[in-house]
JSON list of C-alpha atoms and ligand atoms in Angstrom, two decimals:
[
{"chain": "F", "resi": 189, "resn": "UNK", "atom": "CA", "xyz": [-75.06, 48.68, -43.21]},
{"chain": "F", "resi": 190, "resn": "UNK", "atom": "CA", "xyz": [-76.64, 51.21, -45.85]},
{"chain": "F", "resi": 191, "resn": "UNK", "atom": "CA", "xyz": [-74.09, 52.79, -48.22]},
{"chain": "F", "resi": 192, "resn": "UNK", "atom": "CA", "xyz": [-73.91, 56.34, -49.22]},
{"chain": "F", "resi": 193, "resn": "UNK", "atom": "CA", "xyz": [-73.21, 57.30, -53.04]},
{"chain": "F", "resi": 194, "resn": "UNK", "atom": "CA", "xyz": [-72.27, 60.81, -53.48]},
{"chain": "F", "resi": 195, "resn": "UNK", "atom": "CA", "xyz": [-73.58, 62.10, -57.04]},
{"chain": "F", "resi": 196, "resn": "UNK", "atom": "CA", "xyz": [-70.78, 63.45, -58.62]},
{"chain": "F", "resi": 197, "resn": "UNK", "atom": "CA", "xyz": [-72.94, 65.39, -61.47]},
{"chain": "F", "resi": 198, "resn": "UNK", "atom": "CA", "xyz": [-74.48, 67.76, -58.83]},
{"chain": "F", "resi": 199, "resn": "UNK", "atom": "CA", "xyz": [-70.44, 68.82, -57.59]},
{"chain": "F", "resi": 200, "resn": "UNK", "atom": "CA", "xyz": [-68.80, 71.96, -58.63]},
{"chain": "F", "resi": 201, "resn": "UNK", "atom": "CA", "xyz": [-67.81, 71.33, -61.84]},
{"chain": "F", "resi": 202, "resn": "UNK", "atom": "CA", "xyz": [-65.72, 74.08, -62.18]},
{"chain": "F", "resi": 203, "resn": "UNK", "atom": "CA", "xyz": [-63.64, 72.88, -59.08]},
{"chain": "F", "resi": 204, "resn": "UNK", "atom": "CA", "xyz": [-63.78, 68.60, -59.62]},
{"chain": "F", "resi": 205, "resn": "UNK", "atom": "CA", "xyz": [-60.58, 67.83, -57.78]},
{"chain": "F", "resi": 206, "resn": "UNK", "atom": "CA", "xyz": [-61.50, 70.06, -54.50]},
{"chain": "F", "resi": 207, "resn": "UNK", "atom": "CA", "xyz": [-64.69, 68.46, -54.75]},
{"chain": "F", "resi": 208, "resn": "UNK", "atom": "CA", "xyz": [-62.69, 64.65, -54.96]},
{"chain": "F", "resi": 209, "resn": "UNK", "atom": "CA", "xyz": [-60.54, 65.59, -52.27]},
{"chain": "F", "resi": 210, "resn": "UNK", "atom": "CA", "xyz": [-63.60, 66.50, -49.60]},
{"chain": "F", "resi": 211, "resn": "UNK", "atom": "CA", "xyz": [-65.31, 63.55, -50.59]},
{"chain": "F", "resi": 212, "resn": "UNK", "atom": "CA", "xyz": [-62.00, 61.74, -49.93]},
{"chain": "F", "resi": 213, "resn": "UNK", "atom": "CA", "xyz": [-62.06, 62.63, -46.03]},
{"chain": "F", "resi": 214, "resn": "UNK", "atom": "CA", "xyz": [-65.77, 61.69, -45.47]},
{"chain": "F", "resi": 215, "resn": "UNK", "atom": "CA", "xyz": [-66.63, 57.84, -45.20]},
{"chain": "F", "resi": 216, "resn": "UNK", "atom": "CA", "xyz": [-68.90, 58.24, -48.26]},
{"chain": "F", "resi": 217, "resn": "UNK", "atom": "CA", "xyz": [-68.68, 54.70, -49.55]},
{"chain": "F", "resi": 218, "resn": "UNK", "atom": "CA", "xyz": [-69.48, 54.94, -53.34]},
{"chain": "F", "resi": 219, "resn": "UNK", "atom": "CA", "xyz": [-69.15, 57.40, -56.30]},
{"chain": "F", "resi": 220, "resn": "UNK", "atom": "CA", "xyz": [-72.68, 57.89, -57.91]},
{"chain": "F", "resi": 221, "resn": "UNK", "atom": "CA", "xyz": [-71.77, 58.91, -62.04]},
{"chain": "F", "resi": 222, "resn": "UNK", "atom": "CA", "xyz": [-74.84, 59.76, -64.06]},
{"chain": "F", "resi": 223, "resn": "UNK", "atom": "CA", "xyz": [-74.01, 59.06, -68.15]},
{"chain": "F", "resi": 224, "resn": "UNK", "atom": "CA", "xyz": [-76.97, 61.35, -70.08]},
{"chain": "F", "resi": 225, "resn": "UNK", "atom": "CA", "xyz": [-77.26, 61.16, -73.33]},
{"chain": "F", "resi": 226, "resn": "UNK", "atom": "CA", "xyz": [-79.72, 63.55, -74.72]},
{"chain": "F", "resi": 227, "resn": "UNK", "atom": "CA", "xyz": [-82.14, 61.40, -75.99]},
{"chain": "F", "resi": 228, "resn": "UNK", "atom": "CA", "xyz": [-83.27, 59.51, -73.51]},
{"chain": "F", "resi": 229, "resn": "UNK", "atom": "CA", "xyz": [-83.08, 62.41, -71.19]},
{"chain": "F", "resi": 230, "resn": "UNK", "atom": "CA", "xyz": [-83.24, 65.88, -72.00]},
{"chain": "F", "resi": 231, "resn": "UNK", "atom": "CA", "xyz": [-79.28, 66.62, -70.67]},
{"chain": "F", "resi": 232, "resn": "UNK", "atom": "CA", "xyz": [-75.95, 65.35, -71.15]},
{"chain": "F", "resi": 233, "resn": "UNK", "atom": "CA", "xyz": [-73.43, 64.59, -68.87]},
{"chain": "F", "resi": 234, "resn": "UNK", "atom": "CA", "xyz": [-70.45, 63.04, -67.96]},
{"chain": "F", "resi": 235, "resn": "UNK", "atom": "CA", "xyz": [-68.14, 61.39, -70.46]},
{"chain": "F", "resi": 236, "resn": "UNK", "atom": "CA", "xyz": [-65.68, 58.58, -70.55]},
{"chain": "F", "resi": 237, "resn": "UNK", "atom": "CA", "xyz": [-62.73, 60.80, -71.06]},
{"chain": "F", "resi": 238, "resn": "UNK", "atom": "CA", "xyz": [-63.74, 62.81, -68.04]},
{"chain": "F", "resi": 239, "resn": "UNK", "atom": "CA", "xyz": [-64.26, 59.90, -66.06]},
{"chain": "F", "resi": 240, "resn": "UNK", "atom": "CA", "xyz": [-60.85, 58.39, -66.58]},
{"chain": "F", "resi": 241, "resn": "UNK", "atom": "CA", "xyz": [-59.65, 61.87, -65.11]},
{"chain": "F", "resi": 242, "resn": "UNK", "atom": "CA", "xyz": [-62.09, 61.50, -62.18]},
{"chain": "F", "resi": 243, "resn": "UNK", "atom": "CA", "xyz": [-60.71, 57.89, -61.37]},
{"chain": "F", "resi": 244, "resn": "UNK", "atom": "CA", "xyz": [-57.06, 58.85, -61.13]},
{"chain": "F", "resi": 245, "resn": "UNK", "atom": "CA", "xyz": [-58.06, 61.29, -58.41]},
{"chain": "F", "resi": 246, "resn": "UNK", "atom": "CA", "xyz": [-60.64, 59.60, -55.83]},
{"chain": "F", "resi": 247, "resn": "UNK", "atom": "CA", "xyz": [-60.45, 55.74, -54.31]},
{"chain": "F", "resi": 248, "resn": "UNK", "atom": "CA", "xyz": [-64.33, 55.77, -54.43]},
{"chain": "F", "resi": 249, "resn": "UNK", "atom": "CA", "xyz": [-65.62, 52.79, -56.42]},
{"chain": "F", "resi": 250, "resn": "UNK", "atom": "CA", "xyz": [-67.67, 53.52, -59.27]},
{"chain": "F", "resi": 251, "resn": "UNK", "atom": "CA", "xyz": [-71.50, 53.32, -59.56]},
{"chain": "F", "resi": 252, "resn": "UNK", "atom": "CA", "xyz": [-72.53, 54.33, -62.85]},
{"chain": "F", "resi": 253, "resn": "UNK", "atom": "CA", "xyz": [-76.18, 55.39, -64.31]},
{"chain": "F", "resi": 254, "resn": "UNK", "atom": "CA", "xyz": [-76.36, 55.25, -67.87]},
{"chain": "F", "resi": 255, "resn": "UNK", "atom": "CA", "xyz": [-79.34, 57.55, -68.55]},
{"chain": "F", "resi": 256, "resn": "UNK", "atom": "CA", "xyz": [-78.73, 56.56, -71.99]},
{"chain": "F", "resi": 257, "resn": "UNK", "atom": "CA", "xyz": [-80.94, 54.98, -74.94]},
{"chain": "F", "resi": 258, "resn": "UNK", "atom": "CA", "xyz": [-78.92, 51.82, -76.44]},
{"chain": "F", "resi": 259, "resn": "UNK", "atom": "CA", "xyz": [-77.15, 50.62, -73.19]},
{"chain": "F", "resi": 260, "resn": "UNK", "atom": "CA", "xyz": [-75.60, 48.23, -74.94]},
{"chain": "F", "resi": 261, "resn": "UNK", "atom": "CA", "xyz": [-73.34, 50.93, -76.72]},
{"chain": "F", "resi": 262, "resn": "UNK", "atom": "CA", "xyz": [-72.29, 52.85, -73.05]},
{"chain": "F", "resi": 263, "resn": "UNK", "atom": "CA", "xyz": [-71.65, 49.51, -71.36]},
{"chain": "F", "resi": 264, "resn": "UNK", "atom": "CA", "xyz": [-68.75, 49.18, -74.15]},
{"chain": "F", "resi": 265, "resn": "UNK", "atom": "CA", "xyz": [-68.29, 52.62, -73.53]},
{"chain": "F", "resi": 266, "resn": "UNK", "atom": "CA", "xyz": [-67.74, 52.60, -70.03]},
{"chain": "F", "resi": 267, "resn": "UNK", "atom": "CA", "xyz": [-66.38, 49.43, -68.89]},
{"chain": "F", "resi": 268, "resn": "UNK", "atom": "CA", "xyz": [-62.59, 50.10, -69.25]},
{"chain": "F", "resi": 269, "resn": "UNK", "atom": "CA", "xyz": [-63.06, 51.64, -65.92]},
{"chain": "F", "resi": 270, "resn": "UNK", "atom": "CA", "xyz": [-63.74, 48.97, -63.92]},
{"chain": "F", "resi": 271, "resn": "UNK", "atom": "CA", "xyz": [-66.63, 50.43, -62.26]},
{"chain": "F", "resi": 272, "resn": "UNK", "atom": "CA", "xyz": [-67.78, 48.57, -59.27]},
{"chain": "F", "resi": 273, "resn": "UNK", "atom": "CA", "xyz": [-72.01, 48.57, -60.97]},
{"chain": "F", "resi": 274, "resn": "UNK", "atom": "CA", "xyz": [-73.58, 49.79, -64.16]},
{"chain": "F", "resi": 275, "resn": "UNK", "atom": "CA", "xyz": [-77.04, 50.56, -63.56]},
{"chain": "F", "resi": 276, "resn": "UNK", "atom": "CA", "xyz": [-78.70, 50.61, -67.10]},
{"chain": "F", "resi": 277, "resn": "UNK", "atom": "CA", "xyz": [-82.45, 51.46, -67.52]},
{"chain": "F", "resi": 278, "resn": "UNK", "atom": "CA", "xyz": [-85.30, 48.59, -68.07]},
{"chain": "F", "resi": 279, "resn": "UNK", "atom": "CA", "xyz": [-87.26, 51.64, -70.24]},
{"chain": "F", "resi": 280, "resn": "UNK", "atom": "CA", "xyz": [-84.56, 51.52, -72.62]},
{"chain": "F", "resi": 281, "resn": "UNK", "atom": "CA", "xyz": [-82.73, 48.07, -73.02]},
{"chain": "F", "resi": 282, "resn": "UNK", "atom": "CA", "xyz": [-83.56, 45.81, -76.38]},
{"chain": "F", "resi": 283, "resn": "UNK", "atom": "CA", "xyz": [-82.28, 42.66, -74.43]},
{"chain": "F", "resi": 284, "resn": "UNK", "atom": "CA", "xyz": [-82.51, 43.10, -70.63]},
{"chain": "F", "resi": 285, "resn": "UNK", "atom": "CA", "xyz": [-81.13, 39.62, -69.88]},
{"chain": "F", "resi": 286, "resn": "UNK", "atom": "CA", "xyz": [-78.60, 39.71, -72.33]},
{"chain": "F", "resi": 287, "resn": "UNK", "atom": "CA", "xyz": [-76.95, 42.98, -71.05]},
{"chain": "F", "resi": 288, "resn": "UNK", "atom": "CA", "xyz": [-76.75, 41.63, -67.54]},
{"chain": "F", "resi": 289, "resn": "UNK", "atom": "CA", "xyz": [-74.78, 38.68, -68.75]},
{"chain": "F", "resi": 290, "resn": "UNK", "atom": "CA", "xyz": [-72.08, 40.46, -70.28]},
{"chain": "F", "resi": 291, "resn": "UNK", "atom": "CA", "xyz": [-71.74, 43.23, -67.51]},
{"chain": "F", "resi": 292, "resn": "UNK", "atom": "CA", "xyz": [-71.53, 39.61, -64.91]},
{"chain": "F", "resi": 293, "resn": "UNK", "atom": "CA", "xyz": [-68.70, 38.49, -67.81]},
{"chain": "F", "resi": 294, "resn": "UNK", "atom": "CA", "xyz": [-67.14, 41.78, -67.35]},
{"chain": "F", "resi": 295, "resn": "UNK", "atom": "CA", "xyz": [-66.89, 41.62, -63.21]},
{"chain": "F", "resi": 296, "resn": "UNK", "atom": "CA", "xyz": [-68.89, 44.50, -63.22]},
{"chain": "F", "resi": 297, "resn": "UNK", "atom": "CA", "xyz": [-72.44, 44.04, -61.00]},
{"chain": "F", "resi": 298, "resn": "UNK", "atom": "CA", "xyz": [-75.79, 44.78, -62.87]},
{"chain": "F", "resi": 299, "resn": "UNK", "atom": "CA", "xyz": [-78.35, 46.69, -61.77]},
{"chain": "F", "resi": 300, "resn": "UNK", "atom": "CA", "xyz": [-81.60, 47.86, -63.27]},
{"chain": "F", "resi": 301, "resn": "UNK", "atom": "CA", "xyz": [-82.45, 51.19, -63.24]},
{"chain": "F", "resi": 302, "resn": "UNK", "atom": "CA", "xyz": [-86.44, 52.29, -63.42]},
{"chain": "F", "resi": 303, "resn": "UNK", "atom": "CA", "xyz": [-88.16, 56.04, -63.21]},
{"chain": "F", "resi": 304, "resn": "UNK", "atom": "CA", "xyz": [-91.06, 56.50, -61.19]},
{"chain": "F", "resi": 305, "resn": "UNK", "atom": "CA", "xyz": [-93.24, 56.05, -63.84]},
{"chain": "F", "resi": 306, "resn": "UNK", "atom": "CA", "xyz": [-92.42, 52.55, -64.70]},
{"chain": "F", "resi": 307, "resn": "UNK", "atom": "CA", "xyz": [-93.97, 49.77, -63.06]},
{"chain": "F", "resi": 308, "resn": "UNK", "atom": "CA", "xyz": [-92.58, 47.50, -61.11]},
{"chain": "F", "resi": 309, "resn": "UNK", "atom": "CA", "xyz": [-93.86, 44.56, -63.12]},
{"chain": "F", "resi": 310, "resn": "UNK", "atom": "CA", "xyz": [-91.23, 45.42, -65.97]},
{"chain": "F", "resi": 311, "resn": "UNK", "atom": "CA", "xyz": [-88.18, 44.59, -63.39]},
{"chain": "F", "resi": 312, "resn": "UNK", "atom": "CA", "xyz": [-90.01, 41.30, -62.16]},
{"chain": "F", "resi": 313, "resn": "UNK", "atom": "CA", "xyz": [-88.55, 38.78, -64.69]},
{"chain": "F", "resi": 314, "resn": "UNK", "atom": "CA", "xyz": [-85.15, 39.97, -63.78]},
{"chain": "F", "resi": 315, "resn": "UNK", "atom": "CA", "xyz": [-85.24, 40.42, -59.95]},
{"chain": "F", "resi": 316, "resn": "UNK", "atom": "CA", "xyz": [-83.03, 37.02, -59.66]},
{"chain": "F", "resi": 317, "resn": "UNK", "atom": "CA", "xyz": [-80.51, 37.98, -62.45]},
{"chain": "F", "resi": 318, "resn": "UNK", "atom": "CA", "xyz": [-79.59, 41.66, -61.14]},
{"chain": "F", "resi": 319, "resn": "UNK", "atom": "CA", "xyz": [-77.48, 42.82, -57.73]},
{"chain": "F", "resi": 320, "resn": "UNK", "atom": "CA", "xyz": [-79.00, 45.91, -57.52]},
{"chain": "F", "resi": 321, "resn": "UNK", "atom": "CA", "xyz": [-81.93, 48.13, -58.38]},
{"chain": "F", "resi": 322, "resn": "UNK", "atom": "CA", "xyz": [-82.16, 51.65, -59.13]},
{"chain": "F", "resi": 323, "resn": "UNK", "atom": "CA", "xyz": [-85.04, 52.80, -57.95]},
{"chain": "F", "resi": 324, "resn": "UNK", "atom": "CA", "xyz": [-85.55, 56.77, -59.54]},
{"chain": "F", "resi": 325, "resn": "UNK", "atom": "CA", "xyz": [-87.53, 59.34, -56.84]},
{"chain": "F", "resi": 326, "resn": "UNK", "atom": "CA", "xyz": [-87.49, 62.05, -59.37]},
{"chain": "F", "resi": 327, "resn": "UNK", "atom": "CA", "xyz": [-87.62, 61.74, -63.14]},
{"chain": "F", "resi": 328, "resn": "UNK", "atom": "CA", "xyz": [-84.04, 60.98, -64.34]},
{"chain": "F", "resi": 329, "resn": "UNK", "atom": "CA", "xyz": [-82.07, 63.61, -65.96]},
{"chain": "F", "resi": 330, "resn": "UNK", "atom": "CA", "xyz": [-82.10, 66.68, -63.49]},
{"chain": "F", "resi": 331, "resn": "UNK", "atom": "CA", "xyz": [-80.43, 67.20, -60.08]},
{"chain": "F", "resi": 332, "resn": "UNK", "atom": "CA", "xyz": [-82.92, 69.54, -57.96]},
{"chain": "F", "resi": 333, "resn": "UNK", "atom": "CA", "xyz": [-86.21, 67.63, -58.73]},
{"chain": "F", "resi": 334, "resn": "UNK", "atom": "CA", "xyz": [-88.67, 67.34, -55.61]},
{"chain": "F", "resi": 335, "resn": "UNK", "atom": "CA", "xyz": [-89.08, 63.64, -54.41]},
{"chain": "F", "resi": 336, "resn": "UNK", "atom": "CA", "xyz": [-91.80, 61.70, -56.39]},
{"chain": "F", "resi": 337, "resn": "UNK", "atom": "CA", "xyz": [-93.88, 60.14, -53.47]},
{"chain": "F", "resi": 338, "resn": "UNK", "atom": "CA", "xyz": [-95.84, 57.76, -55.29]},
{"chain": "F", "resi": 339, "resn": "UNK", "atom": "CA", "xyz": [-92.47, 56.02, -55.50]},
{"chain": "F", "resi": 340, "resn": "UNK", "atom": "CA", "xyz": [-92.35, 55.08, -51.67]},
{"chain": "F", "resi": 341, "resn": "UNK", "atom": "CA", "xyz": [-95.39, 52.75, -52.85]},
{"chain": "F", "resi": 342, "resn": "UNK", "atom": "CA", "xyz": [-92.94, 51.08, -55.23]},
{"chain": "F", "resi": 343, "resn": "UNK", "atom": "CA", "xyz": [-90.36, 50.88, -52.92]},
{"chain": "F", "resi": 344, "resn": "UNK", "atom": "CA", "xyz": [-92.20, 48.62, -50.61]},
{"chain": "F", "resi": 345, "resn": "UNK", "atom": "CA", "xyz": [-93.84, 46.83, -53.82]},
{"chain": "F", "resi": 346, "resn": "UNK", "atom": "CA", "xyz": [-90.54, 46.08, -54.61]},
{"chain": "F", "resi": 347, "resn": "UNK", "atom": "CA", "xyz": [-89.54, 44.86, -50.94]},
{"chain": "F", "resi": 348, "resn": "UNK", "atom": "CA", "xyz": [-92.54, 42.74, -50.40]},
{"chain": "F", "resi": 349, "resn": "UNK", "atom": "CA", "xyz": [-91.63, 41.38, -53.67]},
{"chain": "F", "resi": 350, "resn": "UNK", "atom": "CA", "xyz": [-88.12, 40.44, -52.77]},
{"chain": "F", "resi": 351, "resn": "UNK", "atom": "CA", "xyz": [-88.84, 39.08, -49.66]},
{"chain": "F", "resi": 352, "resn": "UNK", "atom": "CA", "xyz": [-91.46, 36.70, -50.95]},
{"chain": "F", "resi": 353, "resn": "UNK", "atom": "CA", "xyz": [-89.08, 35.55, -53.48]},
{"chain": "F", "resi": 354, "resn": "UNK", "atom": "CA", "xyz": [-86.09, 35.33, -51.45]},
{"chain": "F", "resi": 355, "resn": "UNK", "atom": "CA", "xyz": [-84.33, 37.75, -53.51]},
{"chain": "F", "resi": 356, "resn": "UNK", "atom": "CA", "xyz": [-81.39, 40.24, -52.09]},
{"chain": "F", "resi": 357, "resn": "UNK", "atom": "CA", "xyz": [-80.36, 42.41, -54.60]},
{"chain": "F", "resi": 358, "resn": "UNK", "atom": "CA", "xyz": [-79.70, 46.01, -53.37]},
{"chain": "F", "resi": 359, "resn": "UNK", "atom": "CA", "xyz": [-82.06, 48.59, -53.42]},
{"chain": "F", "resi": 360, "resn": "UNK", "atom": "CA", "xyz": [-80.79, 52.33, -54.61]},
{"chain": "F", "resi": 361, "resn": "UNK", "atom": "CA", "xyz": [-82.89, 55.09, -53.88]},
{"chain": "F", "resi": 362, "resn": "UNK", "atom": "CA", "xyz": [-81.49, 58.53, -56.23]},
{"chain": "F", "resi": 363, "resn": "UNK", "atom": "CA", "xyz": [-83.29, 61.91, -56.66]},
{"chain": "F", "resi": 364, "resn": "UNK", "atom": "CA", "xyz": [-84.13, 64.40, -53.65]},
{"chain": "F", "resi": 365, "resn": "UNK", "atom": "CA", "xyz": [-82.83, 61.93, -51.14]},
{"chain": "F", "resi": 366, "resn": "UNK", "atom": "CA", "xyz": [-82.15, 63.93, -47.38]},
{"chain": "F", "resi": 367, "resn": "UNK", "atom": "CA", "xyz": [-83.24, 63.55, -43.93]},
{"chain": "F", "resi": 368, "resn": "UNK", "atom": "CA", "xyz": [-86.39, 64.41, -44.62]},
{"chain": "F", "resi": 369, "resn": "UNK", "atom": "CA", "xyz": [-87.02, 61.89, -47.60]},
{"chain": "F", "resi": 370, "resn": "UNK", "atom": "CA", "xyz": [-85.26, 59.30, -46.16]},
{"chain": "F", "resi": 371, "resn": "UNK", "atom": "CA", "xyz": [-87.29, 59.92, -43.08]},
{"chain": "F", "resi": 372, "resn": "UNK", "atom": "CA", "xyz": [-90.48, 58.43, -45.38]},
{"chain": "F", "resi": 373, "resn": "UNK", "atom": "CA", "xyz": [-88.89, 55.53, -46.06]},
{"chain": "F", "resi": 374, "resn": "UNK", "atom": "CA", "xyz": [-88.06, 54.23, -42.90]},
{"chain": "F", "resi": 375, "resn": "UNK", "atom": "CA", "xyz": [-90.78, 51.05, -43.06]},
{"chain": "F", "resi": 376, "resn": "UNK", "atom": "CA", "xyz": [-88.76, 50.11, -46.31]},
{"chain": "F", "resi": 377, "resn": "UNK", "atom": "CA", "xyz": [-85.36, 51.01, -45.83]},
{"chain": "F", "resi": 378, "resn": "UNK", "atom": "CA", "xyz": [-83.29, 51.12, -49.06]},
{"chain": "F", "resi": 379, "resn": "UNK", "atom": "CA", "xyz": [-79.63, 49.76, -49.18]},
{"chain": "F", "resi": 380, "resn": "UNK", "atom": "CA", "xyz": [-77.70, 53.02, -51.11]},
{"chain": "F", "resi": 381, "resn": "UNK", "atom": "CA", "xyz": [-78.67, 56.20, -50.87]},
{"chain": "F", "resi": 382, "resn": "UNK", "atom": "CA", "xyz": [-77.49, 58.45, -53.85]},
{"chain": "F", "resi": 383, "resn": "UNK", "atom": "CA", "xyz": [-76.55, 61.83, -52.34]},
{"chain": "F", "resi": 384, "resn": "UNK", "atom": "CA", "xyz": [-77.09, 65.16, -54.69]},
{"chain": "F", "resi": 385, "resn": "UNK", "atom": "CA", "xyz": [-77.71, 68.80, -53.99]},
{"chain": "F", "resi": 386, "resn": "UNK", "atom": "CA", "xyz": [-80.44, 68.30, -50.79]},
{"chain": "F", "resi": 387, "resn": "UNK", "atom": "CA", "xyz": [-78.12, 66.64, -48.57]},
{"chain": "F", "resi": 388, "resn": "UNK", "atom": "CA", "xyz": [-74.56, 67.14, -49.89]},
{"chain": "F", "resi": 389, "resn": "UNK", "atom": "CA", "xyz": [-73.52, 69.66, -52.79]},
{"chain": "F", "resi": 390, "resn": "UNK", "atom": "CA", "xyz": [-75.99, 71.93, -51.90]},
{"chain": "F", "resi": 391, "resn": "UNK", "atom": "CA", "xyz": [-78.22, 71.90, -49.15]},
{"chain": "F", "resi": 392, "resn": "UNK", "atom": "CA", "xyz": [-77.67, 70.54, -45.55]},
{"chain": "F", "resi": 393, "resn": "UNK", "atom": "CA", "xyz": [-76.43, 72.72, -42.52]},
{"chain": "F", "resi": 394, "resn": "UNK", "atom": "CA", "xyz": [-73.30, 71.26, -41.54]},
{"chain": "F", "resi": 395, "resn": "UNK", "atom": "CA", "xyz": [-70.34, 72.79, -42.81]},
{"chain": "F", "resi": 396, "resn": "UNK", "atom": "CA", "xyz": [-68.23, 69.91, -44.23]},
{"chain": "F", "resi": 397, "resn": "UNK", "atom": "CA", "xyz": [-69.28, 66.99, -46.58]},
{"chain": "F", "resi": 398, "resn": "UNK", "atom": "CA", "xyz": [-68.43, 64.65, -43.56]},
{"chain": "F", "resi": 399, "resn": "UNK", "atom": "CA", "xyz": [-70.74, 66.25, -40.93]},
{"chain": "F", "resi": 400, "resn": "UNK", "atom": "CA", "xyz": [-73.37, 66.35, -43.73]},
{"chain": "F", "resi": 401, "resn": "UNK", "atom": "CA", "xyz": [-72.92, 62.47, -44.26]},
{"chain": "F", "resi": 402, "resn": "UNK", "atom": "CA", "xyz": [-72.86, 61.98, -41.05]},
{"chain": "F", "resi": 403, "resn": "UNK", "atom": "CA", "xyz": [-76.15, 63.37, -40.28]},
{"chain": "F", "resi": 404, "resn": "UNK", "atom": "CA", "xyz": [-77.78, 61.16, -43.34]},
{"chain": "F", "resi": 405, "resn": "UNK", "atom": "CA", "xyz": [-75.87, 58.03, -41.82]},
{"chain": "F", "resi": 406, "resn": "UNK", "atom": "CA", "xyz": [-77.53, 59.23, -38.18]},
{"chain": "F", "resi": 407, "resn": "UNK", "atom": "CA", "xyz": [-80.99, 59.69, -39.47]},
{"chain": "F", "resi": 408, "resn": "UNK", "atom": "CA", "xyz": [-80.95, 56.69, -41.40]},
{"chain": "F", "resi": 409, "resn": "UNK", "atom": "CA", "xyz": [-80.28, 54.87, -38.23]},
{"chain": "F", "resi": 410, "resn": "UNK", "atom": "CA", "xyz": [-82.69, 56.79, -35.79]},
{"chain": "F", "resi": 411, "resn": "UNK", "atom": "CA", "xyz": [-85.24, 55.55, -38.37]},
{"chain": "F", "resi": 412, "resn": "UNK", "atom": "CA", "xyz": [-84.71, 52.05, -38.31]},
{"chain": "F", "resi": 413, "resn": "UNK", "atom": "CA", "xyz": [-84.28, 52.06, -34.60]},
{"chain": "F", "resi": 414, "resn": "UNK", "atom": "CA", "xyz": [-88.27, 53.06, -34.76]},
{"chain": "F", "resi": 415, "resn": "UNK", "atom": "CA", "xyz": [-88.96, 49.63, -36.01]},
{"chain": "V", "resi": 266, "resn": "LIG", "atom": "O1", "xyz": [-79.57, 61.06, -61.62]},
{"chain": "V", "resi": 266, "resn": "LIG", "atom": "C1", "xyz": [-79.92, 61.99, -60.97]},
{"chain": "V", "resi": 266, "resn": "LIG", "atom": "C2", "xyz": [-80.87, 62.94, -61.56]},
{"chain": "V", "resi": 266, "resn": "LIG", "atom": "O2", "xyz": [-81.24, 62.46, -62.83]},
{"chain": "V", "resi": 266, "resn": "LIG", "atom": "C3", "xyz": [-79.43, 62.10, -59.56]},
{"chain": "V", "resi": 266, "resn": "LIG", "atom": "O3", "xyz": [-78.17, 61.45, -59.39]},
{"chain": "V", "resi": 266, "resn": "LIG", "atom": "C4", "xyz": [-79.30, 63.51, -59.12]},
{"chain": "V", "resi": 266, "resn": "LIG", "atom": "O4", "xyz": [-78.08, 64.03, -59.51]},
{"chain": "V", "resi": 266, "resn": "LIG", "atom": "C5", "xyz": [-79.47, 63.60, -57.62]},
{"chain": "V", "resi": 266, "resn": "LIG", "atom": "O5", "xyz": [-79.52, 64.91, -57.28]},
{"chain": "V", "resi": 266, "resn": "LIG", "atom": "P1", "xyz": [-80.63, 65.49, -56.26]},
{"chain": "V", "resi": 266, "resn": "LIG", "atom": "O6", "xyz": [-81.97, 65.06, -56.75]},
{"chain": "V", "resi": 266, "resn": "LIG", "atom": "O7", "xyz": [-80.32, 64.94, -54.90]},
{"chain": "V", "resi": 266, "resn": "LIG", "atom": "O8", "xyz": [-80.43, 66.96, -56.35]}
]
C-alpha cells in the first residue's frame, strides 16, 4: 500500500506542536524532514536541535532529506535520531557507495535522492544497494514549486529499469504532489508520496489534515483501479 509523508518544512512553524498533534490523528504514515544547507540549495532549514524537539512530540517515523553538500557530515549529524531513512543526494555525495554502507551499519535505510535535472543514469550503479529513491518533481529547496513534468518520464525510466533488474527499492515522489499530479502518474505509481502545501499545509478543500489525506489515499487508488 503507498505511504504518505507529510513535509514537515511546509507546517506552521510558528505553531509546530498543533501542527504534530493534527498530523497525529490522520493515518499519515511517515514524517517527511527536509535538512537545507545553503549551499547546495539556496535555503536553510531544519536543524538537529529542532528535530530532537519534533521527535519527543509525534510517533511518526522519520524520513529525512539532506539537501545538503557533504552528506557525509549531516548523516553524523542526524543519526542520533534514529530516523527510519536518510535520503542523501547522488549530485552531491564524494562516495555514493560508501555512505550507504554506513547508514545500513547504522539501521537506518538509504535512499538516493536526485532533482529533475539529473539523469537517471547517475542512480544506476546503485539501484541494488539503496531501499529507496527520491525522486525530486520540483527543484529541491522550495515548498510551492509547480510540478516538473519532464520528471514523469524519469519516473517510468526508473520503473522500467527496476523491473528489468528485479530491483524493489521504493520510489518517493516530493514537490507539488496532489490529486492532480498524482493523477499523471497513475501508469507508474510511486510508493511515498511526500505531502507539502498543495495537498496538506496549504491547499486542498477538506477541512482537516485527515479528510485531506484521505482524499490523496482515495485518488491514489481510483488511479490504479484504471489499470
Ligand atoms: O523538499 C521539498 C522542497 O525542496 C519538499 O519537501 C517540499 O517541501 C514539498 O512541498 P510542496 O512542493 O508540496 O509545496
Amino acid at each position: 500500500m503507498e505511504k504518505i509523508a507529510a513535509s514537515i518544512m511546509c507546517a506552521d512553524m510558528l505553531n509546530v506542536q498543533t501542527e504534530l498533534e493534527r498530523l497525529e490523528k490522520t493515518d499519515c504514515d511517515l514524517l517527511h524532514l527536509d535538512v537545507m544547507d545553503g549551499v547546495f540549495v539556496d535555503n536553510l532549514a531544519l536543524g538537529p536541535e529542532w528535530m530532537a524537539s519534533v521527535k519527543k512530540q509525534t510517533s511518526l517515523p522519520f524520513d529525512i532529506h539532506l539537501a545538503t553538500e557533504m552528506p557525509e557530515k549531516y548523516v553524523e549529524m542526524f543519526r542520533f535520531l534514529k530516523p527510519e531513512t536518510i535520503s542523501f543526494h547522488i549530485e552531491a555525495a564524494a562516495n555514493p557507495i560508501l555512505l550507504i554502507h554506513r547508514l545500513k551499519n547504522y539501521g537506518i535505510k538509504p535512499s538516493l535522492a536526485l532533482n529533475p535535472a539529473t539523469p537517471i543514469e547517475d542512480i544506476l550503479p546503485y539501484l541494488a544497494e539503496v531501499d529507496q529513491i527520491l525522486l525530486m518533481t520540483v527543484p529541491t529547496g522550495f515548498a510551492g514549486q509547480a510540478f516538473r513534468k519532464e520528471t514523469l518520464e524519469k519516473l517510468c525510466e526508473l520503473k522500467n529499469i527496476l523491473a528489468q533488474r528485479n530491483l524493489h527499492p521504493l520510489i518517493e515522489v516530493d514537490g507539488n504532489i496532489n490529486t492532480q499530479t498524482i493523477s499523471w502518474m497513475k501508469e507508474v505509481m510511486p510508493d511515498i508520496f511526500v505531502l507539502g502545501t498543495s495537498a496538506l499545509f496549504q491547499g486542498g478543500d477538506a477541512n482537516s489534515y485527515q479528510e485531506r489525506i484521505r482524499t490523496v489515499r482515495q485518488a491514489v487508488n481510483a488511479y490504479k483501479s484504471d489499470f
